[in-house]
Short mmCIF file of C-alpha atoms in Angstrom, two decimals:
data_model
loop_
_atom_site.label_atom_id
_atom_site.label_comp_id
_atom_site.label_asym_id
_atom_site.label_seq_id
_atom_site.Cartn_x
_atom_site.Cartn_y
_atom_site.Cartn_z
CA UNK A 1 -5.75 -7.98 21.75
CA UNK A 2 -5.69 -10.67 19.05
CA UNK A 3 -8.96 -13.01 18.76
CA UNK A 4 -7.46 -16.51 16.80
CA UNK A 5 -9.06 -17.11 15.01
CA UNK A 6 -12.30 -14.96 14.64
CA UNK A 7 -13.52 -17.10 11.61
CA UNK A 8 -12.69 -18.76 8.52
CA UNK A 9 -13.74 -17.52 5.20
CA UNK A 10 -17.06 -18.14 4.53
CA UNK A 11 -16.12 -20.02 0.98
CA UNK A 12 -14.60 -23.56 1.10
CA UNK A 13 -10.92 -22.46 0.12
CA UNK A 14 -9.44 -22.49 2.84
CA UNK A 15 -8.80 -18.97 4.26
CA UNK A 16 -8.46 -17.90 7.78
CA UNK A 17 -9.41 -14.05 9.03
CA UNK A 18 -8.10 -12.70 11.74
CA UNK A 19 -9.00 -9.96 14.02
CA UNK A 20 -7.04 -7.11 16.11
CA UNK A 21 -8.97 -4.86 18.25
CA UNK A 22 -7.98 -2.15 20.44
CA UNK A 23 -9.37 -0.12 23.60
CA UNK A 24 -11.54 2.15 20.92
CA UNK A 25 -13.03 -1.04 19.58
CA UNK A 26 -11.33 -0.35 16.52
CA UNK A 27 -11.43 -3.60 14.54
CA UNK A 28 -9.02 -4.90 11.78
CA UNK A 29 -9.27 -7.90 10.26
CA UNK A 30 -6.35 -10.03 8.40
CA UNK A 31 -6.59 -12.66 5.88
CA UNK A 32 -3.68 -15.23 5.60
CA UNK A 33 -4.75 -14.95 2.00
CA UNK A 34 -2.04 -12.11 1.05
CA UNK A 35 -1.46 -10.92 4.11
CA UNK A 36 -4.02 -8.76 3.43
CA UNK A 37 -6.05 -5.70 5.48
CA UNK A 38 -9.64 -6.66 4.93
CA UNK A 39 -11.75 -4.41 6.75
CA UNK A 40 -11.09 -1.92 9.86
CA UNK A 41 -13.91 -0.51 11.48
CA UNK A 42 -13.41 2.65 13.15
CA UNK A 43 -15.82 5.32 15.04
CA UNK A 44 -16.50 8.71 13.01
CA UNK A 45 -16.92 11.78 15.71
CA UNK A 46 -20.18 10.56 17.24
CA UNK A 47 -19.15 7.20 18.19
CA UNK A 48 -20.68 5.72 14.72
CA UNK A 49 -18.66 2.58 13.46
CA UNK A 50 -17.72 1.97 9.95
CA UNK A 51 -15.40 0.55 7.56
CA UNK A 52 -12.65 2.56 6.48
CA UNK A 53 -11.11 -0.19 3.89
CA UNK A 54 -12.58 -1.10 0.46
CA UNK A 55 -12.65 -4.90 -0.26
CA UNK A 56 -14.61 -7.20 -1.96
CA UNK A 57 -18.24 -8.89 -0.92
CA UNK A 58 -17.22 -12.41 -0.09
CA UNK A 59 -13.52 -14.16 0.69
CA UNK A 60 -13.77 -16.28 -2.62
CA UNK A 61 -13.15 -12.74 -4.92
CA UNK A 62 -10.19 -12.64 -2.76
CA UNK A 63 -8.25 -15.79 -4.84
CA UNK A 64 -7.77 -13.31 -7.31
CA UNK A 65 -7.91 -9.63 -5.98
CA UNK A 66 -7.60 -7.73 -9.69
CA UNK A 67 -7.86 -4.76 -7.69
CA UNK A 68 -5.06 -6.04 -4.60
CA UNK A 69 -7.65 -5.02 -2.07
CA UNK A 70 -5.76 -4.22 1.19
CA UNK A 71 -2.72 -6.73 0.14
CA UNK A 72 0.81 -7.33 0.67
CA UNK A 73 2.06 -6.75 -2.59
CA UNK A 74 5.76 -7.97 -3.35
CA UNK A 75 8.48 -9.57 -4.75
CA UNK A 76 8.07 -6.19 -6.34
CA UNK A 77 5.12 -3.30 -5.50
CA UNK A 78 4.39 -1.25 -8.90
CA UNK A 79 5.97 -1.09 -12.19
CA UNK A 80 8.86 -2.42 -13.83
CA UNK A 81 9.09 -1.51 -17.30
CA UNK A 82 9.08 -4.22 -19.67
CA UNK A 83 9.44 -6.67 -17.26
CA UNK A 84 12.96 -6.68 -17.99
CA UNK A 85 16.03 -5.70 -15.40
CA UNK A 86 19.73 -6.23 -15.17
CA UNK A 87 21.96 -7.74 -12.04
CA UNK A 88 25.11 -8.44 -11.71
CA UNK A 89 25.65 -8.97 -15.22
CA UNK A 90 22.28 -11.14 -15.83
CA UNK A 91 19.15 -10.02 -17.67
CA UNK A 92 16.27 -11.08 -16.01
CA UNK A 93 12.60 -11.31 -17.56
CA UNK A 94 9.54 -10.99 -14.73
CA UNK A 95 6.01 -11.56 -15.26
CA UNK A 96 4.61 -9.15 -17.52
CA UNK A 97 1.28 -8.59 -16.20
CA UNK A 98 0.20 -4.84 -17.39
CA UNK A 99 0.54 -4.04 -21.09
CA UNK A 100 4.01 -5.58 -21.35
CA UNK A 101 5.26 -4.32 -17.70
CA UNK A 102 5.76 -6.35 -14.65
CA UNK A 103 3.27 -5.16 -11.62
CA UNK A 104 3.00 -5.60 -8.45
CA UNK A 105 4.59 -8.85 -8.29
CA UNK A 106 3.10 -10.30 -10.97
CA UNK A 107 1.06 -13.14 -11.83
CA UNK A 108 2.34 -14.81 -8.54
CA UNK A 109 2.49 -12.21 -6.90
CA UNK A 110 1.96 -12.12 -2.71
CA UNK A 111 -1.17 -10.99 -2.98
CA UNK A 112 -2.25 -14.40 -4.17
CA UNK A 113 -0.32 -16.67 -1.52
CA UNK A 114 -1.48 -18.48 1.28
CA UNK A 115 0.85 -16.89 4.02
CA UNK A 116 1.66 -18.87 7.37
CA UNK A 117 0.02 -16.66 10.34
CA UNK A 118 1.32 -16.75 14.00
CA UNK A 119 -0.82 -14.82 17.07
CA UNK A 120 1.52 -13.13 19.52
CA UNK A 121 1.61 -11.28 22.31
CA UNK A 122 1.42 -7.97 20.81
CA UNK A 123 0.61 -8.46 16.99
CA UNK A 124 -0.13 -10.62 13.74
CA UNK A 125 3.03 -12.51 12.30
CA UNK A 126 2.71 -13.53 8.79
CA UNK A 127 5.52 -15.19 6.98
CA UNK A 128 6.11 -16.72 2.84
CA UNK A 129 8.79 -18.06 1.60
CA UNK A 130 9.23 -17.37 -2.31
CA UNK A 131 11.35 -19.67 -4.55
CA UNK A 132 14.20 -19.21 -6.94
CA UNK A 133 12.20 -17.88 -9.98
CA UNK A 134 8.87 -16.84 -9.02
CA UNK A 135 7.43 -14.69 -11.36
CA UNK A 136 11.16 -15.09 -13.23
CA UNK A 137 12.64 -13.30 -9.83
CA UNK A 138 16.61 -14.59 -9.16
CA UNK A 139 16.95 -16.41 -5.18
CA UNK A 140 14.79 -17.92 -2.41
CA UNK A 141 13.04 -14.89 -0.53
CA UNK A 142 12.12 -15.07 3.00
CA UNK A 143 9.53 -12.56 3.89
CA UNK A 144 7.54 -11.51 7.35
CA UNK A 145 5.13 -9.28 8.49
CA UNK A 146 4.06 -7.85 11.75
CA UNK A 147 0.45 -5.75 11.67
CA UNK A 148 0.22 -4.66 15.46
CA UNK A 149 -2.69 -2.13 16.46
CA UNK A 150 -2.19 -0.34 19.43
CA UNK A 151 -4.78 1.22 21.88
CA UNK A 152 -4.54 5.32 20.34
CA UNK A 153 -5.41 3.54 16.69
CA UNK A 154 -2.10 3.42 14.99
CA UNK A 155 -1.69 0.32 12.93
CA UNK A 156 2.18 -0.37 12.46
CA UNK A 157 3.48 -3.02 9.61
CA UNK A 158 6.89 -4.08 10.05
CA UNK A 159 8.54 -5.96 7.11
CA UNK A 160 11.47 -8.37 6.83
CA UNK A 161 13.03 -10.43 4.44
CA UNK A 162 16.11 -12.19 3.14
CA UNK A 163 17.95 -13.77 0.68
CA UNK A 164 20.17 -16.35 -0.27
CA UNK A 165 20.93 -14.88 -3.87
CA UNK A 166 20.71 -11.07 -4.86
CA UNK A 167 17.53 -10.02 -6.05
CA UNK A 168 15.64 -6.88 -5.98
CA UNK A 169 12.77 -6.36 -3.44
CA UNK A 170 10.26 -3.50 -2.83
CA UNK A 171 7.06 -4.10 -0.63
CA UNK A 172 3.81 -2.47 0.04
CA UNK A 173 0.33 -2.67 1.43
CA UNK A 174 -1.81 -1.79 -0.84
CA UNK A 175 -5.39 -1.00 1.04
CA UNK A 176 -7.68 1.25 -0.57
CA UNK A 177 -8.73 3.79 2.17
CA UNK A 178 -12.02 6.04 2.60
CA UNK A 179 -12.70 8.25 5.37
CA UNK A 180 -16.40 8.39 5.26
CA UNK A 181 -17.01 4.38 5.05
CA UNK A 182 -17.95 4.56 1.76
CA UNK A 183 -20.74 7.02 1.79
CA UNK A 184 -19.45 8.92 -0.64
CA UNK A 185 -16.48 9.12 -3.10
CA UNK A 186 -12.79 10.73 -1.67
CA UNK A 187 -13.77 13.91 -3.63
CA UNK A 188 -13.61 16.35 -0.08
CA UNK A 189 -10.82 14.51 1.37
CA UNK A 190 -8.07 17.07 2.15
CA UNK A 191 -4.84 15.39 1.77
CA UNK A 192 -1.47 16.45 2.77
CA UNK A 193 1.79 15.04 1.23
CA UNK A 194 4.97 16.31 2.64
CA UNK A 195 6.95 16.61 -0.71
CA UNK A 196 8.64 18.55 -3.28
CA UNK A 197 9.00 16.65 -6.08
CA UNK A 198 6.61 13.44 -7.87
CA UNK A 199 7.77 11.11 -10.79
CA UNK A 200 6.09 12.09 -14.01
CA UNK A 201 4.99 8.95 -15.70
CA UNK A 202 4.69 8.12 -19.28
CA UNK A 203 1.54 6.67 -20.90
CA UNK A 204 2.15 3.05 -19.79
CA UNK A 205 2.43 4.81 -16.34
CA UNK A 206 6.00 4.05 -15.48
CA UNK A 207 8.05 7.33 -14.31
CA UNK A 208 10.11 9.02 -16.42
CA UNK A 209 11.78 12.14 -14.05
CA UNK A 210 11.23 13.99 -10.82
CA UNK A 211 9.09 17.24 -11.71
CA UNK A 212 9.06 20.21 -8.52
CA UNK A 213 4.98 20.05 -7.08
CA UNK A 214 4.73 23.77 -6.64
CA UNK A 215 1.98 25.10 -9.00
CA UNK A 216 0.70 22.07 -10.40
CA UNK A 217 -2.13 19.87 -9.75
CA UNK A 218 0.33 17.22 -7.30
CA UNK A 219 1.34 19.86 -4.63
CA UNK A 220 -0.34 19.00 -1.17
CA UNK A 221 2.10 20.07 0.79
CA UNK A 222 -0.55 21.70 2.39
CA UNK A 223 -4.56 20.45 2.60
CA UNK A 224 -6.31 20.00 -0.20
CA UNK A 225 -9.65 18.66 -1.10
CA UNK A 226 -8.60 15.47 -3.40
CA UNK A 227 -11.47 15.79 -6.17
CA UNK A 228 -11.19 19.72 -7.32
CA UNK A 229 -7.54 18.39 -8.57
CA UNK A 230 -8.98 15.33 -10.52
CA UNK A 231 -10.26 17.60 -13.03
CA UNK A 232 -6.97 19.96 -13.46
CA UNK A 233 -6.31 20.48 -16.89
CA UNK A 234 -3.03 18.44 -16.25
CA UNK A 235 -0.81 16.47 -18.83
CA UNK A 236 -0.14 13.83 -15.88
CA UNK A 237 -3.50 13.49 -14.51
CA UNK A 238 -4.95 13.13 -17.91
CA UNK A 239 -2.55 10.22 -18.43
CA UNK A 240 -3.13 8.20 -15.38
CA UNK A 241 -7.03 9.51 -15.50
CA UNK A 242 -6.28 10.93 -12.06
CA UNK A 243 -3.53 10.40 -9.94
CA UNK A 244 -1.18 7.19 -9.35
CA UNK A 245 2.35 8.92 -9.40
CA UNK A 246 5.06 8.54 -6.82
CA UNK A 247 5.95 11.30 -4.33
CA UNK A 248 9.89 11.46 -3.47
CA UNK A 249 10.09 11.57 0.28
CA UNK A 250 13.25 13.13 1.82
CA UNK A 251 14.46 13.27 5.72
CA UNK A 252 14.53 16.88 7.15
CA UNK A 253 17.24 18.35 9.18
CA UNK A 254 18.61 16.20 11.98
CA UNK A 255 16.33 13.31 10.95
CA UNK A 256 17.92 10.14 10.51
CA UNK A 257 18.33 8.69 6.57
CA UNK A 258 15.82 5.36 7.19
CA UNK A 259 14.21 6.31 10.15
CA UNK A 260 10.29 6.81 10.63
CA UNK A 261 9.08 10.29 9.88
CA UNK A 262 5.35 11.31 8.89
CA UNK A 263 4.40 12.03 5.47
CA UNK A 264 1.23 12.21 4.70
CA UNK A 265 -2.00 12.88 6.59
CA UNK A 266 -6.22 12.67 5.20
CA UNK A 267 -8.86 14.61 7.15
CA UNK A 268 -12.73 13.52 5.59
CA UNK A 269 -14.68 17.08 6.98
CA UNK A 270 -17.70 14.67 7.02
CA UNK A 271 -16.79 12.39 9.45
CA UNK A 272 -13.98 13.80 11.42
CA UNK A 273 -11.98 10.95 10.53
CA UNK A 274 -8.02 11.44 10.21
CA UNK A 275 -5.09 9.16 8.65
CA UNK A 276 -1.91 9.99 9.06
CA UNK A 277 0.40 7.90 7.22
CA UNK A 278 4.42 7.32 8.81
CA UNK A 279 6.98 5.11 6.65
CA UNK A 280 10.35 4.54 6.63
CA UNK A 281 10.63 4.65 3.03
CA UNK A 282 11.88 6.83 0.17
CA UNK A 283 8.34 6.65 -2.02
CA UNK A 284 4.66 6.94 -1.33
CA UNK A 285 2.54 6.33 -4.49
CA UNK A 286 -0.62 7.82 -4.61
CA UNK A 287 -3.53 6.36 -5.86
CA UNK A 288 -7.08 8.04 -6.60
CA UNK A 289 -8.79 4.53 -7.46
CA UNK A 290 -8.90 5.41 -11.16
CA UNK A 291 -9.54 1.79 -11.87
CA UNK A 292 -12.70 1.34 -9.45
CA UNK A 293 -15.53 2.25 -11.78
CA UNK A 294 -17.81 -0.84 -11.67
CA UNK A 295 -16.19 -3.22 -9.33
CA UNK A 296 -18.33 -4.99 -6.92
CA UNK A 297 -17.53 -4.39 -3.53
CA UNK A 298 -19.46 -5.13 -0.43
CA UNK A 299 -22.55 -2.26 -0.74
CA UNK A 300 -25.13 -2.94 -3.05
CA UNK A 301 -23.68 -0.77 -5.54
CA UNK A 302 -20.43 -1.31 -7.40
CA UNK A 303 -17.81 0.67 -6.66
CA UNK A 304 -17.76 3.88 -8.94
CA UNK A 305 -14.17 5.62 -9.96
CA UNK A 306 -12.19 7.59 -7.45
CA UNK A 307 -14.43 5.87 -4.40
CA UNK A 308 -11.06 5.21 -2.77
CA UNK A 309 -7.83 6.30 -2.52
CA UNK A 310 -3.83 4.40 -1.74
CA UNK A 311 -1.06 5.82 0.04
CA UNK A 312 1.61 3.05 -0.61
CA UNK A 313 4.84 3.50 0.95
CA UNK A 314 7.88 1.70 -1.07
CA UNK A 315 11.10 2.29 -3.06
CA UNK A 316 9.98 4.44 -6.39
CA UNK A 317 8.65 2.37 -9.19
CA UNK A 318 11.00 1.26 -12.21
CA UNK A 319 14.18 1.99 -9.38
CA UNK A 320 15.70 -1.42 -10.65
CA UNK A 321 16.30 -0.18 -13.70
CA UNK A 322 17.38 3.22 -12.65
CA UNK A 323 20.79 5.10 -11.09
CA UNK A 324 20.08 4.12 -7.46
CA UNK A 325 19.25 0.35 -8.65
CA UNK A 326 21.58 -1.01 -6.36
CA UNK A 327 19.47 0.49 -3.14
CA UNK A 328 16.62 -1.78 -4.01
CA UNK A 329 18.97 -5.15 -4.31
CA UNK A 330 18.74 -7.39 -1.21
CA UNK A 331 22.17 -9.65 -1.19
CA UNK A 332 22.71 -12.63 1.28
CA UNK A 333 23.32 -11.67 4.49
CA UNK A 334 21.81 -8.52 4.34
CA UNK A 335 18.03 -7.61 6.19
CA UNK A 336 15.61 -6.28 3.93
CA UNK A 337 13.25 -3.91 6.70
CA UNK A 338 10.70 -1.41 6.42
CA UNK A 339 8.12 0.07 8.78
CA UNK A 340 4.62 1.98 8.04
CA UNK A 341 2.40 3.30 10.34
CA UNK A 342 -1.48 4.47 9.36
CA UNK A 343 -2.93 6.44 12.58
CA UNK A 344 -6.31 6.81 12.63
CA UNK A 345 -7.55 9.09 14.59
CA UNK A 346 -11.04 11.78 15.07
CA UNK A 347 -10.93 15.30 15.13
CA UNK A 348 -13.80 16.50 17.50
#
């Protein structure tokens, strides 16, 4: 069921929230403002309700999101280094927004537009248009997104774009997650990633090569409690000051290359909460909130390091620049599509 509108921001810019809400009284609410997942309010294994989603205190810290709070992040989610890439025999220069690399879209990045929003029957609609060079990016994009939230608490996001000129496009929703609402950090989270291999990352954090997980701090292939591995005498960890690295995804045996598989799943002991995270993508970054430590977020207290975590599915970071470039390039005529689905469910 979609309420339209619920509210408007409670600042003078402009912003519009709106509200899904399903049998469970589970309760998400959308900002126009970056497409972005503001709060979602779910019960714990008594029945209590709280927010699952970090975010900031009022709408107005939303105009600039430093931290891309629960948004749509695109042309391009992540890194590219240098802010430099080559297609079809042009160099291009992006935004260079993170010590001389391009991130998450840069300094126009989605997170920061005003998107067009559209209730339907069974969903939220969002839609931008991006022009030839924004943030230095080559053709006129044409981008939608449908957040639907059905009645057994899985929220799906289907993308879409496309193109009249080749360019390269990789998007994500970025929403900081935490089990407990927020009464604690993400430290006993168990977290399960089904993957071999992560990206090892250099010190301005863009990958360098796959490594294998097995016997290092990054293999979750089967539940572990996030915050003993924050603390693993680890090269990588060190360098990222916990985790933000890419998992490679893969299709098993009979599965369809593209199709929706699970990947990932989060169990908080505390609460009985679950997430289980679905995607029809090749890359989940994970995030441990290393950058947290003293934002201001909608408690009393700022938000201390590692009070969050991201599971952000998308094409692997730097790919433009890399062998399988050409699987990130959307050409004219072509569909750009994606699908990711976070379930949310209790365990009794």
């Amino acid at each position: 069921m979609i309420q339209f509108p619920i509210s408007s921001s409670d600042t003078d810019n402009g912003d519009t929230l709106y509200t899904l809400q399903n049998a469970q009284d589970m309760r998400i609410t959308i900002s126009n403002r970056g497409a972005t997942l503001i709060s979602w309010f779910a019960p714990d294994r008594y029945g209590r309700m709280a927010d699952i989603l970090l975010g900031y205190p009022d709408a107005q810290a939303y105009v600039g999101n430093k931290e891309y709070f629960g948004a749509l992040v695109g042309r391009w989610a992540n890194r590219i280094a240098g802010g430099r890439f080559a297609l079809d025999g042009a160099d291009y220069l992006v935004d260079r927004n993170e010590a001389g690399n391009h991130l998450h879209g840069g300094d126009s990045g989605f997170h920061l537009a005003r998107w067009q929003a559209r209730p339907e029957a069974d969903g939220l609609r969002l839609t931008l248009t991006s022009p030839e060079g924004e943030a230095g990016f080559p053709g006129n994009l044409q981008v939608e997104v449908l957040y639907r939230l059905d009645d057994q608490g899985s929220l799906s996001i289907d993308y879409q774009a496309i193109t009249d000129a080749p360019t390269p496009v990789n998007l994500t929703s970025h929403g900081y997650f935490n089990l407990n609402g927020g009464s604690s950090g993400i430290g006993d989270h168990l977290l399960t990633i089904d993957a071999d291999h992560f990206l090892k990352i250099d010190k301005q954090l863009i990958p360098t090569d796959p490594a294998e997980v097995a016997g290092s701090a990054f293999d979750f292939r089967q539940p572990a409690p996030i915050g003993p591995r924050l603390s693993w005498p680890d090269a990588q960890i060190a360098l990222a000051g916990g985790f933000d690295h890419c998992y490679c995804l893969d299709w098993k045996e009979g599965e369809e290359r593209g199709s929706l598989r699970q990947v990932a799943n989060v169990y908080d002991p505390g609460s009985g909460r679950e997430l289980s995270v679905a995607t029809t993508e090749t890359g989940l970054q994970f995030y441990s909130g290393n950058f947290l430590g003293g934002v201001q977020g909608r408690g009393a207290v700022p938000y201390a390091t590692h009070d969050g975590f991201c599971l952000e599915a998308q094409a692997y970071p730097n790919q433009v620049n890399g062998p399988d470039a050409e699987a990130v390039i959307l050409r004219p005529g072509q569909v750009y599509r994606q699908t990711t689905v976070y379930s949310l469910g209790v365990r009794r």
